[in-house]
Coordinates of C-alpha atoms and ligand atoms in Angstrom, one line a residue:
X1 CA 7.5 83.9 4.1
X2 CA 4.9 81.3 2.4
X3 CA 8.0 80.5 -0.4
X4 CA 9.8 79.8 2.6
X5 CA 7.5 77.5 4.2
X6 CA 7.3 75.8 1.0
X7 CA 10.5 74.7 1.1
X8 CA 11.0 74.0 4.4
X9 CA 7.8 71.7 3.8
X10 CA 9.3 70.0 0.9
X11 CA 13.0 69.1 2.4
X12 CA 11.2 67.4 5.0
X13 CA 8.7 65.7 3.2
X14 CA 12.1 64.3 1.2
X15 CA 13.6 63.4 4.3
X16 CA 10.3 61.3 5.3
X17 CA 10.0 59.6 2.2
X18 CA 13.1 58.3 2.1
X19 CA 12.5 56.8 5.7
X20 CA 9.1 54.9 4.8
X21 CA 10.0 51.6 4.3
X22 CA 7.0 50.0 3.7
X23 CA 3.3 50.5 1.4
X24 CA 1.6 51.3 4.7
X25 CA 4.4 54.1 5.6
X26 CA 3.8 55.6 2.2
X27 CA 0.3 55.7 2.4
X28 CA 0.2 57.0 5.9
X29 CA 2.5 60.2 4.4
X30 CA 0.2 60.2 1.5
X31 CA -2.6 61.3 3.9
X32 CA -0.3 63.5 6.0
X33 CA 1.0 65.8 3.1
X34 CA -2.3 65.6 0.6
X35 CA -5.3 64.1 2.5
X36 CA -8.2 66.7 3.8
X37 CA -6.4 68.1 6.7
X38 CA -3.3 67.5 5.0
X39 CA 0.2 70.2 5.2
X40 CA -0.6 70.6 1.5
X41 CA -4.3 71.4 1.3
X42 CA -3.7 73.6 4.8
X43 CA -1.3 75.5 2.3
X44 CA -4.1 75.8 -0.4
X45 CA -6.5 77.3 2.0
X46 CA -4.4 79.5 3.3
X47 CA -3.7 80.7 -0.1
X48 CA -7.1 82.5 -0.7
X49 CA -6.2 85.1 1.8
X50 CA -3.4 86.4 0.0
X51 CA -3.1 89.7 -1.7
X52 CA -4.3 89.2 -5.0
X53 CA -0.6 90.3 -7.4
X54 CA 1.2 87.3 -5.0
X55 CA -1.9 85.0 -5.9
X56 CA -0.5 83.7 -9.6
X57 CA 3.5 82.9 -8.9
X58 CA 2.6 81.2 -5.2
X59 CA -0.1 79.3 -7.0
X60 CA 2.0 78.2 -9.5
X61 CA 4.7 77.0 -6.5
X62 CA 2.3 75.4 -4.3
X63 CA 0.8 73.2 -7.7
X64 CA 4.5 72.3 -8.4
X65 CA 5.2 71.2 -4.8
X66 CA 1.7 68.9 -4.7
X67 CA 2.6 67.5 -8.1
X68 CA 6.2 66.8 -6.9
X69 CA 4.6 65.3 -3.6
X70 CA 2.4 63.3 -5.8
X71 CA 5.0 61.9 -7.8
X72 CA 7.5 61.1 -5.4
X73 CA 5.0 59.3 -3.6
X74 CA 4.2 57.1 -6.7
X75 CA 7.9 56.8 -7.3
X76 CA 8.3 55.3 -3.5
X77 CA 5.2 52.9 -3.5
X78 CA 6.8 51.6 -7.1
X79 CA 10.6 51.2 -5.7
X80 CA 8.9 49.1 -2.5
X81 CA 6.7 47.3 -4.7
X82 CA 9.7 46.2 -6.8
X83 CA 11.6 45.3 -3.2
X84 CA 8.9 43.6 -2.4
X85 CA 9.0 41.5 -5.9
X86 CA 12.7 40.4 -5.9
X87 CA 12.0 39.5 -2.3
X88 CA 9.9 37.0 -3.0
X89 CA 11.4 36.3 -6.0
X90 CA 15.0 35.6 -4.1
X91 CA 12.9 33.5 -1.3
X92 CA 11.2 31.1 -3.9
X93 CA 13.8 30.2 -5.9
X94 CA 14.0 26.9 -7.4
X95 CA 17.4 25.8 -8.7
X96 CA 16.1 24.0 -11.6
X97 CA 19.3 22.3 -12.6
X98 CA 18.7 19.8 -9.5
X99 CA 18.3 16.4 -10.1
X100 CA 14.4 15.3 -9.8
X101 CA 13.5 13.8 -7.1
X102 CA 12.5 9.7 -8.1
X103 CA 8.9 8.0 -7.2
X104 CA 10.2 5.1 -5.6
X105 CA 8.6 2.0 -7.8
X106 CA 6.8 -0.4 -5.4
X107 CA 7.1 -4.6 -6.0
X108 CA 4.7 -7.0 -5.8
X109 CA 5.9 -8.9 -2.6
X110 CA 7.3 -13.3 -3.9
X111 CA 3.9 -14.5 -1.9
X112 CA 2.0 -12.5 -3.4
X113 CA 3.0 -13.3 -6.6
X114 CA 3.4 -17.0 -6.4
X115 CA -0.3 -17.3 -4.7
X116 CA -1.6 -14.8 -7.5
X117 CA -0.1 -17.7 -10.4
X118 CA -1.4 -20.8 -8.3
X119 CA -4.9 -18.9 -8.5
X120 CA -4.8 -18.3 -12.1
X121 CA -4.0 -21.7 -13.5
X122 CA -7.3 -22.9 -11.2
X123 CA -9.3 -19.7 -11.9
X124 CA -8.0 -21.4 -15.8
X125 CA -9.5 -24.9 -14.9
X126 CA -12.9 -23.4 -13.8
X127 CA -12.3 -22.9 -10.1
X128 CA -14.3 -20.2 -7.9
X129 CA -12.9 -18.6 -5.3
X130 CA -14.3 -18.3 -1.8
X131 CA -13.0 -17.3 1.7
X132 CA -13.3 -17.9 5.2
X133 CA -12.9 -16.3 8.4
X134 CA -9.3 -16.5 10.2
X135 CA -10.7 -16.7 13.3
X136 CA -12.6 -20.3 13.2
X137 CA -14.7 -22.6 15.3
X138 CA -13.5 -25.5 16.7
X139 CA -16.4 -27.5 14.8
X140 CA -15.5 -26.0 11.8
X141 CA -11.5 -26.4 11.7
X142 CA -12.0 -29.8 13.3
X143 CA -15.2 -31.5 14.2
X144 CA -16.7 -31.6 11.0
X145 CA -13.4 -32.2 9.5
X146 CA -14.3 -35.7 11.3
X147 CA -11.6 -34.9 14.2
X148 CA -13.5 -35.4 17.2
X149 CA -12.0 -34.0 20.0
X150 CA -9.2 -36.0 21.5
X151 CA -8.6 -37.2 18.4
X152 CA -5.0 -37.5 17.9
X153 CA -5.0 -35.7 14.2
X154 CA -5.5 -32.7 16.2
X155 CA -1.8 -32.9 17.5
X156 CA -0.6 -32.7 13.7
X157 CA -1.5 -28.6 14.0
X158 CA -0.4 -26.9 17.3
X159 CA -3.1 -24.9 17.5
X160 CA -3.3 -21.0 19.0
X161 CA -6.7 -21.2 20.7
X162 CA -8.6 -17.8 21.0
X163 CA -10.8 -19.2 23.6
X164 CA -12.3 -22.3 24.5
X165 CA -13.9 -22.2 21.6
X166 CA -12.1 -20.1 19.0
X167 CA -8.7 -20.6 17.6
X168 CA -6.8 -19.2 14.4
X169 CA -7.7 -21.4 11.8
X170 CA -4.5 -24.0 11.2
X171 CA -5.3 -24.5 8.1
X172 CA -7.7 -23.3 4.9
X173 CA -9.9 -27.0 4.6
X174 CA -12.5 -25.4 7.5
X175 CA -13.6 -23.2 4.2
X176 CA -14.8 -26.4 2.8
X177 CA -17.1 -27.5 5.1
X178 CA -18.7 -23.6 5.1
X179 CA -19.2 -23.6 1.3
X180 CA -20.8 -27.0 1.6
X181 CA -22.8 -26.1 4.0
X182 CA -24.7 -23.3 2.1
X183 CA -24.3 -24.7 -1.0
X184 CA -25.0 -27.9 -2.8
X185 CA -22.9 -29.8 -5.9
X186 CA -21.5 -29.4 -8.1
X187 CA -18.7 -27.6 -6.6
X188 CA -15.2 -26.4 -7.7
X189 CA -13.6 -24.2 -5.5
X190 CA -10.7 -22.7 -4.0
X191 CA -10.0 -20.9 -0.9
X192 CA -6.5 -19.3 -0.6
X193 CA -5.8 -17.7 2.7
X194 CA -3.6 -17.2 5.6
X195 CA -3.6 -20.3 8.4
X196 CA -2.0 -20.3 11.6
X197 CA 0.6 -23.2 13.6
X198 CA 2.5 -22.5 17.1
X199 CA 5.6 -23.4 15.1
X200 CA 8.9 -21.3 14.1
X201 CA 11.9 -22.2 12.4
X202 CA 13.5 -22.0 9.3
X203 CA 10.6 -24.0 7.3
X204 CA 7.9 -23.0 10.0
X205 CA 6.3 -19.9 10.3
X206 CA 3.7 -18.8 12.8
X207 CA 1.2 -17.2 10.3
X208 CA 1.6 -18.5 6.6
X209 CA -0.5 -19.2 3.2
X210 CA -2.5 -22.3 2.1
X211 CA -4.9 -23.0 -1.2
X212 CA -7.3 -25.1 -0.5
X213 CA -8.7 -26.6 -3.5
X214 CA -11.8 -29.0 -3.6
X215 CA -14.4 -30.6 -5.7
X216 CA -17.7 -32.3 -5.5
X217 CA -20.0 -33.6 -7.8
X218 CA -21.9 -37.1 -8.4
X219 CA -19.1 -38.7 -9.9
X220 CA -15.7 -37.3 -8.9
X221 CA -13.1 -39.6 -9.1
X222 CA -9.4 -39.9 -7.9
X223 CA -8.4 -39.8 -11.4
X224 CA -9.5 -36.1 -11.4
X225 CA -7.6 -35.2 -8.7
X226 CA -4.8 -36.5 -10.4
X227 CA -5.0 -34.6 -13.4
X228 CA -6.2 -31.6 -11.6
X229 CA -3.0 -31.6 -9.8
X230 CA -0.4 -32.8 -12.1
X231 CA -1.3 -30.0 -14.7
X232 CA -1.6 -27.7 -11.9
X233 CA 1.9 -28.4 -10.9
X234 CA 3.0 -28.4 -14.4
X235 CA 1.8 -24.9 -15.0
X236 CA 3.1 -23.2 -11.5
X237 CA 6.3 -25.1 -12.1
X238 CA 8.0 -26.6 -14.9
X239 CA 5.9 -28.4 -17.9
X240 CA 8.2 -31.2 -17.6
X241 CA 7.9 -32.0 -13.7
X242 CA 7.6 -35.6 -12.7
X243 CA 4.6 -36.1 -10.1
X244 CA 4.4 -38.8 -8.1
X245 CA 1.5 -39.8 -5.4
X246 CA 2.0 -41.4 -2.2
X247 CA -0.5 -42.9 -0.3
X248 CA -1.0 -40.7 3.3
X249 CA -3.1 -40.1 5.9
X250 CA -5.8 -37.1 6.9
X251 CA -8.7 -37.7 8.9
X252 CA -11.1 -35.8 6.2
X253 CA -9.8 -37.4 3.4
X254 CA -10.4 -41.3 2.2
X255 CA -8.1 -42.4 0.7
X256 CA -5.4 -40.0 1.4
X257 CA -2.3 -38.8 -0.9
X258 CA 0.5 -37.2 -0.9
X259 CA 1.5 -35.4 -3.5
X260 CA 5.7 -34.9 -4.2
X261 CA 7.5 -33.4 -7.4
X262 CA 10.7 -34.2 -8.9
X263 CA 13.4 -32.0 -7.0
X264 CA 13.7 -28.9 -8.9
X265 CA 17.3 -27.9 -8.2
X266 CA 18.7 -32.0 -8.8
X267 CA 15.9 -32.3 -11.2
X268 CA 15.6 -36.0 -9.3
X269 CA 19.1 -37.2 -9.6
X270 CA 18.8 -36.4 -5.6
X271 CA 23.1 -36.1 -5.8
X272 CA 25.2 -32.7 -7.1
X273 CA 27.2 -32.5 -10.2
X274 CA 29.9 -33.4 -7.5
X275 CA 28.5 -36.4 -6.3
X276 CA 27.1 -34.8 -2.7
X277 CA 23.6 -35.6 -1.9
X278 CA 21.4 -32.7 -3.3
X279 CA 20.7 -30.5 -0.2
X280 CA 17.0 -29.6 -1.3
X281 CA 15.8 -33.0 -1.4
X282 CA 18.2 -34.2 1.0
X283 CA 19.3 -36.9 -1.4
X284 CA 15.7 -38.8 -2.5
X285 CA 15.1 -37.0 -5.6
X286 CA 11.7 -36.1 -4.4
X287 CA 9.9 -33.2 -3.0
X288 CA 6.6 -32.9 -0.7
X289 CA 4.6 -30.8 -2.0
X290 CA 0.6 -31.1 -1.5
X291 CA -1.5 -32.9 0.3
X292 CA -5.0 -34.5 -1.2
X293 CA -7.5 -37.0 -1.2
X294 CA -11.3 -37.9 -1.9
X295 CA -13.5 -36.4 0.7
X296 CA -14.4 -38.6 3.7
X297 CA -18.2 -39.8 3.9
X298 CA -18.1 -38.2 6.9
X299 CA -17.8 -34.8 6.5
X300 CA -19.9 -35.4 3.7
X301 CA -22.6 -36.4 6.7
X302 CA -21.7 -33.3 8.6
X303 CA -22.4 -31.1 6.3
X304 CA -25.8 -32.7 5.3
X305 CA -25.0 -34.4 1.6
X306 CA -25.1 -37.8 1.1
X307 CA -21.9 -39.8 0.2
X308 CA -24.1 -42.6 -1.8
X309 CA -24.9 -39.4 -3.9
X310 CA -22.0 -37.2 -4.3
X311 CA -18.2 -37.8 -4.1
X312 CA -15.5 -35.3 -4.2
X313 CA -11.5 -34.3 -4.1
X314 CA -10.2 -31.7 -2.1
X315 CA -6.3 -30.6 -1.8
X316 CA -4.4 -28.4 0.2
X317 CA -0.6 -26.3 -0.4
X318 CA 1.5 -24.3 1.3
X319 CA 2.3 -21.2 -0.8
X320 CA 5.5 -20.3 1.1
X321 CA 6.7 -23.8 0.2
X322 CA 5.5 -23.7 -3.2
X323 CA 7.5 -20.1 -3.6
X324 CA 10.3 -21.3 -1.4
X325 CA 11.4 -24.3 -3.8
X326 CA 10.4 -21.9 -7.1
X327 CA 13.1 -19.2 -6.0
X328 CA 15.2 -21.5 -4.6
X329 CA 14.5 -20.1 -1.1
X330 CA 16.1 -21.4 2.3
X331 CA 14.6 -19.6 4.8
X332 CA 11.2 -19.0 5.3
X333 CA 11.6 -16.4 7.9
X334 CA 13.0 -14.0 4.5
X335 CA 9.2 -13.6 3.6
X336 CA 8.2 -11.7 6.6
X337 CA 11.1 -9.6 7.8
X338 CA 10.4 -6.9 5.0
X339 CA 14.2 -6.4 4.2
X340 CA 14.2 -4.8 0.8
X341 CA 17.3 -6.4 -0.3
X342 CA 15.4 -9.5 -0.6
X343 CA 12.3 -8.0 -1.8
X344 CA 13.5 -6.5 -4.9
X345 CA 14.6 -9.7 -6.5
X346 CA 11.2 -10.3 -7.6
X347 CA 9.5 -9.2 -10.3
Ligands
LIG1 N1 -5.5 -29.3 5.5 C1 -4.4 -30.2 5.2 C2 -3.2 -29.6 5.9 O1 -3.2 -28.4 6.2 C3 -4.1 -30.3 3.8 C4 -5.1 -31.1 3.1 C5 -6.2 -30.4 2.5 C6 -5.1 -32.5 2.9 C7 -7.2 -31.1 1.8 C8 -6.1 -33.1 2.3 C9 -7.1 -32.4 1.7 O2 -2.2 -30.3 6.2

């Protein structure tokens, strides 16, 4: 009757196992078939009340069947272990024959570039850097740049005004008068930056770069703004370019220059290889490319030095120009529409 049981008890315990799909299953029959009130250990108890001659052979039996329960157990938990491991083995796969994916390189955008060079060859000369704030005052960007208001200079810079009183800086020479007025001579200084005109075409942008460049000391002369300039150029351009100033007009400024290089795609001739007139220069050999002068007594005064004391330079550039004519550049709108095409040339 108990042999009986026993196998009854094992064909179902085989049946079971082979349904438990999962650790938790297993371990639930586990506890079903060995665990204190388990089938098994009912069995055991129930063997003490045997007769003693049937003790020995259904001892035997019921040890085999626990150590057969034991083992298929272990056998189950290691076959859903190893499921378990190909599993996750199948699931992360990596198919290492796969091309890597590429770190796409960055560039160092043309403006920033060419304004990083004009820098350095000043930075070379002993210039100092300093900044201002985009957002000026209308004393600063024009009163004490002795343009009063009404003053028809004022009309040379469409101006995008802020408020009554605040406007986007049109152009970088406001930083001179707030270094001069913390500061005293001697000076040497440049302040690059971003200026702002209401103007738009294909030379015109709304927002673009200037380097302001100026100097003051008790005896500055125009003579050093010449060579200032002409081995500046020289450096950001070509050693050999021919320099020419042109006597100009700025209300901060006395006197005034203008300051043009030798075309650098006619080299001056102003006319093609084909006899057309050269379409950078438009034919005069000659391209615009700074304006300059010695600082006006005037702004001296607003800024509290005095002009029998101390004389001075200062200079201003258009970076976009500057990088425009380098790369041979026709439209300055190509610096701001982020089209990579155009981008990438530059290195
Ligand atoms: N600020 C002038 C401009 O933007 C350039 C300039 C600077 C001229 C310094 C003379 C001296 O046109």
């Amino acid at each position: 009757m108990v042999r009986e049981s026993l196998e009854t008890l094992k064909d179902e315990f085989l049946s079971r196992i082979a349904e438990g799909a999962s650790e938790e299953e297993v371990e639930r029959l586990r506890i079903e078939y060995l665990g204190r009130k388990g089938k098994l250990t009912f069995l055991f108890r129930g063997f003490k009340e045997l007769p003693p001659e049937e003790r020995p052979e259904l001892g035997e039996a019921l040890n085999r069947l626990r150590q057969f329960v034991e083992d298929r157990l272990e056998f189950r938990l290691g076959e859903l272990k190893q499921r378990e491991k190909e599993r996750i083995l199948k699931a992360e796969r990596v198919d290492i024959t796969l091309p890597g994916s590429r770190w796409e390189r960055g560039r160092i955008h043309p403006l920033t570039l060419v304004m990083d060079e004009i820098i350095d060859v000043f930075l070379t000369m002993g210039f100092e850097i300093a900044r201002g704030p985009d957002i000026e005052d209308d004393y600063h960007n024009f009163e004490a740049l002795n343009m009063p208001p009404d003053h028809p200079a004022r009309d040379m810079q469409d101006t995008f005004f802020v408020s009554q009183d605040r406007l986007l800086r049109t152009h970088t020479s406001p930083v001179q008068i707030r270094v001069m007025e913390q500061r005293r001579p001697p000076l040497q200084i440049i302040a690059p930056g971003a200026v702002f005109r209401h103007d738009d075409d294909a030379t015109h942008s709304p927002m673009f770069h200037q380097v302001e460049g100026f100097m003051v000391d008790s005896h500055i002369a125009f003579s050093d703004l010449k060579g200032v300039l002409t081995h500046f150029l020289r450096q950001v351009l070509r050693p050999e370019t021919g320099v020419r100033f042109r006597p100009s007009f700025f209300p901060f400024t006395e006197p005034s220059a203008e300051i043009d290089i030798q075309c650098l795609l006619c080299e001056g001739g102003g006319s093609t290889s084909e006899g057309q007139p050269c379409r950078v220069c438009k034919g005069t050999g000659w391209l615009e490319i700074l304006g300059a002068g010695m600082i006006d007594p005037e702004v001296f005064r607003f800024v509290g030095y005095n002009p029998d004391q101390v004389s001075g330079f200062a200079f201003g550039m258009g970076v976009e120009r500057i990088a425009m004519l380098k790369y041979g550049i026709e439209d300055i709108r190509l610096f701001f529409q982020n089209d990579l095409r155009f981008l990438r040339q530059f290195s």
